PDB file of C-alpha atoms in Angstrom:
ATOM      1  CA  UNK A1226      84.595 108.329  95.725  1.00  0.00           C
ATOM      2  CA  UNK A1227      82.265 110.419  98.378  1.00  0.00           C
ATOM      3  CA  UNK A1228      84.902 108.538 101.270  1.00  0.00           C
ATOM      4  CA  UNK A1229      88.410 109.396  99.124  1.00  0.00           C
ATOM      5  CA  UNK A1230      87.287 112.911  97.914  1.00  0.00           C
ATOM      6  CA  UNK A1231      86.757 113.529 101.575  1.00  0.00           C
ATOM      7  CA  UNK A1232      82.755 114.214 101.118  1.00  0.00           C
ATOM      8  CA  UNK A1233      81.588 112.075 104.028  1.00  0.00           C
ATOM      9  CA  UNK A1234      82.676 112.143 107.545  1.00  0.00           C
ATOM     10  CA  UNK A1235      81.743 110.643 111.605  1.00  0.00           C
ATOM     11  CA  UNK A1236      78.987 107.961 111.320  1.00  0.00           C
ATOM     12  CA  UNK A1237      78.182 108.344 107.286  1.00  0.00           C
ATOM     13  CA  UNK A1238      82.068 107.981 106.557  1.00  0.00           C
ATOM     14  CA  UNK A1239      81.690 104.698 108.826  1.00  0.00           C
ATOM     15  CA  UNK A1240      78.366 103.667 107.225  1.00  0.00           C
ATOM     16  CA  UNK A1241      79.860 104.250 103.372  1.00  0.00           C
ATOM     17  CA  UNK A1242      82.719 102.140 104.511  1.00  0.00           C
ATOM     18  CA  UNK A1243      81.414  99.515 105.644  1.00  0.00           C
ATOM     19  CA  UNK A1244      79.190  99.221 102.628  1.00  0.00           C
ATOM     20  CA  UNK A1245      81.758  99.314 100.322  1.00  0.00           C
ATOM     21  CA  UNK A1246      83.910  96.733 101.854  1.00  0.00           C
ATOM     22  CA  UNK A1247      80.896  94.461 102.481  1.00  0.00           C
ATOM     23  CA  UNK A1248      79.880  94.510  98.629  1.00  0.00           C
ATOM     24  CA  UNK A1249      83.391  94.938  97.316  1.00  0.00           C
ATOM     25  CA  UNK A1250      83.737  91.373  99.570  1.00  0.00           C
ATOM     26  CA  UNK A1251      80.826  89.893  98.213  1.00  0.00           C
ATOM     27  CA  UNK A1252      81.664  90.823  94.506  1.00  0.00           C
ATOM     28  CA  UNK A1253      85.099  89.107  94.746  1.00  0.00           C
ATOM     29  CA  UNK A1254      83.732  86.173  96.033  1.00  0.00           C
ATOM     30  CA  UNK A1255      81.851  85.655  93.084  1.00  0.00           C
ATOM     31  CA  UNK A1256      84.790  86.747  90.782  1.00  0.00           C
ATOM     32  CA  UNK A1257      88.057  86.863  93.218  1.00  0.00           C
ATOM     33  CA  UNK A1258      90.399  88.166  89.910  1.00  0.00           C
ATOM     34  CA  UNK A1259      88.567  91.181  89.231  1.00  0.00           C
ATOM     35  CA  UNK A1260      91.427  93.642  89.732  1.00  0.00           C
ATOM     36  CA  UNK A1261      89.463  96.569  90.037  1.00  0.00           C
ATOM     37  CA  UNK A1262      87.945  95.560  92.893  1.00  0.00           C
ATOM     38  CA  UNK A1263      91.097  94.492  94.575  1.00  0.00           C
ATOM     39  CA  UNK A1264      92.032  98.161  93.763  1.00  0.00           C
ATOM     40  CA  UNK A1265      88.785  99.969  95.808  1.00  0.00           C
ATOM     41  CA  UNK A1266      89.874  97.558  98.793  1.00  0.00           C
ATOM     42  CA  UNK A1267      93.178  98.918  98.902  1.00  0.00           C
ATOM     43  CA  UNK A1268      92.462 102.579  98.450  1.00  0.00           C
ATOM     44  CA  UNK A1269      89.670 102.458 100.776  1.00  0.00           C
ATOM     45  CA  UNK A1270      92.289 100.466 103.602  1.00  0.00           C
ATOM     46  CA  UNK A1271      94.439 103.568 102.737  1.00  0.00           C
ATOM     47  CA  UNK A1272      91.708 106.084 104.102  1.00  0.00           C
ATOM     48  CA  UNK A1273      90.966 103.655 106.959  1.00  0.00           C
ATOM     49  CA  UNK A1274      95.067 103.489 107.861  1.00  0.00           C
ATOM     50  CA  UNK A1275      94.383  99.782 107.425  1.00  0.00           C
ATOM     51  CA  UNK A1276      98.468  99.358 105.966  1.00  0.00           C
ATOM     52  CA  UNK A1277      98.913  95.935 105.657  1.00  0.00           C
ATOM     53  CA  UNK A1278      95.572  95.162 104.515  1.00  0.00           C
ATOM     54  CA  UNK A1279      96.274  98.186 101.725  1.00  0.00           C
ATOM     55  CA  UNK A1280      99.385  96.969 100.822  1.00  0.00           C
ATOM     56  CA  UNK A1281      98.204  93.449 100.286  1.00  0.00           C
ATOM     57  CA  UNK A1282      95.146  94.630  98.181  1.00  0.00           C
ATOM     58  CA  UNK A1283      97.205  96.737  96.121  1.00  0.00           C
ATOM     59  CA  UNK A1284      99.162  94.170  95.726  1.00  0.00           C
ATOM     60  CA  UNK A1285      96.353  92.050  94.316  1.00  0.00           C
ATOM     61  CA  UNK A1286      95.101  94.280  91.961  1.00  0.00           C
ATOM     62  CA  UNK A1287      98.527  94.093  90.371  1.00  0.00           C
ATOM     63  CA  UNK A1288      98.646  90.493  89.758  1.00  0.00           C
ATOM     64  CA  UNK A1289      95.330  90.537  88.503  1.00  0.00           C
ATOM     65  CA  UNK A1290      96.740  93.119  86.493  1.00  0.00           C
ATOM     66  CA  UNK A1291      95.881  96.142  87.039  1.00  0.00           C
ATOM     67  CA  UNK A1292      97.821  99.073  85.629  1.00  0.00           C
ATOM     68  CA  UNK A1293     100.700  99.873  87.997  1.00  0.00           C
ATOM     69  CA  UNK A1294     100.742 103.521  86.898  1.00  0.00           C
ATOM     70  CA  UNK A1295      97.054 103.600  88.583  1.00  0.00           C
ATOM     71  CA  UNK A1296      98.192 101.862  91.367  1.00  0.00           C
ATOM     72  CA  UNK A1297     101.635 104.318  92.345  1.00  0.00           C
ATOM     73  CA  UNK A1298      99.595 106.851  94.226  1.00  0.00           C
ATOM     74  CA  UNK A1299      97.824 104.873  96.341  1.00  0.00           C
ATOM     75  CA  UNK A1300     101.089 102.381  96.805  1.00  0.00           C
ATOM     76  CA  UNK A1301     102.845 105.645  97.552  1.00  0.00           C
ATOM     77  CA  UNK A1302     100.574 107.141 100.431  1.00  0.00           C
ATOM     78  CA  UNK A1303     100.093 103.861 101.953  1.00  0.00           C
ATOM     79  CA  UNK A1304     103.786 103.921 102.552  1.00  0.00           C
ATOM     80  CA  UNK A1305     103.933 107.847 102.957  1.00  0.00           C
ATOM     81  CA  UNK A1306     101.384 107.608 105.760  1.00  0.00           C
ATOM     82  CA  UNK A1307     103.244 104.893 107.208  1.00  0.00           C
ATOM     83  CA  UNK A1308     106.402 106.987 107.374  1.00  0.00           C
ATOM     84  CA  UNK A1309     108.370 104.897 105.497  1.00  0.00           C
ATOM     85  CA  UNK A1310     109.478 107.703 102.737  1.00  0.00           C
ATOM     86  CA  UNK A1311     112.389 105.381 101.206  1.00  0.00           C
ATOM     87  CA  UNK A1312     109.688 103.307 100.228  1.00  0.00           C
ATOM     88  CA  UNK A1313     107.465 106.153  98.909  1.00  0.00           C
ATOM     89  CA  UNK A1314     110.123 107.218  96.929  1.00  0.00           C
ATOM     90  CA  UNK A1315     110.678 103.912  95.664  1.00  0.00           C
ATOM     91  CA  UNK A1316     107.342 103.790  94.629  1.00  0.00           C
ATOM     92  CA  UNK A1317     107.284 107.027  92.939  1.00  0.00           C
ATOM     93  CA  UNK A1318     110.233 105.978  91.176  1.00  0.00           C
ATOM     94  CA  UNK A1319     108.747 103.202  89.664  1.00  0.00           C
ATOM     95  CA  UNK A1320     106.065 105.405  87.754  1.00  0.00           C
ATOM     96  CA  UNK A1321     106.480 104.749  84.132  1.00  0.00           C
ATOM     97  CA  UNK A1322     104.044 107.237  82.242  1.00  0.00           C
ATOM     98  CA  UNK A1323     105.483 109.570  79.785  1.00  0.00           C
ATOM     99  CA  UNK A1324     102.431 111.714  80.725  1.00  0.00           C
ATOM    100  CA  UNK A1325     101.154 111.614  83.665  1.00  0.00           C
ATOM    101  CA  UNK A1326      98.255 113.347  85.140  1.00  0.00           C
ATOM    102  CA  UNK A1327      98.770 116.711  85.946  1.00  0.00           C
ATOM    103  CA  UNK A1328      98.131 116.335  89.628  1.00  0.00           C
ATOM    104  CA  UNK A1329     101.267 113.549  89.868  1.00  0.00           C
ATOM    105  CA  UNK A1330     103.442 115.717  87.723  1.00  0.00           C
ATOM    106  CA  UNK A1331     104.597 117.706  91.101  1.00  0.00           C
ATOM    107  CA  UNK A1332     104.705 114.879  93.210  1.00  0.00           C
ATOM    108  CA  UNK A1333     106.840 112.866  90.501  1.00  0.00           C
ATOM    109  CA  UNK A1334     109.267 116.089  90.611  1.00  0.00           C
ATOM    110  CA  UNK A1335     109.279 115.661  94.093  1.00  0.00           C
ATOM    111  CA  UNK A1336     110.042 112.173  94.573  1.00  0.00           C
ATOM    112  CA  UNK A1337     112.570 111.847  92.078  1.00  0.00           C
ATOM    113  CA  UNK A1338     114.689 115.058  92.580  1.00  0.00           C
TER     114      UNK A1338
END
């Protein structure tokens, strides 16, 4: 959370990353289905602009089922960042909640207007 809330920057930011994906590695080698963990990968490739390592993670998570409504935003700026805003959209479009959080409701509006 310090690295996606934006709390640690320079050598820290570089140090917290690296620790997380060393132990988020080492945890899913000892239990490679736990979606959650897939998830952290993916959101943490996100802040690194590591795409198609992101994408695949993310990817993961869901088949080892995490909830896709958790997993839109981070889908969705993966493919924002990457300028591919059909995608995004897509993405967005996919988001199923009847009540979402009230941070996504503007971006839903956005997305799907």
């Amino acid at each position: 959370e310090l690295i996606y809330q934006g709390l640690v920057q320079g050598d820290v930011y570089d140090y917290t990353a690296e620790q997380v994906e060393r132990y988020a590695r080492m945890a899913l080698d000892i239990e490679p289905n736990n979606a959650a963990l897939w998830y952290m990968r993916g959101r943490l490739a996100v802040t690194r602009r590591q795409f198609a390592e992101a994408d695949r993670y993310l990817e993961r998570a869901e088949t080892q089922g995490f909830d896709r409504d958790r997993l839109v935003p981070a889908m969705a700026e993966s493919a924002f960042l990457q300028r591919d805003f059909s995608r995004a959209a897509s993405i967005m479009g996919s988001f199923s909640s009847h009540s979402p959080l009230p941070l996504l409701k503007p971006l839903l509006r956005y997305w799907n207007s």
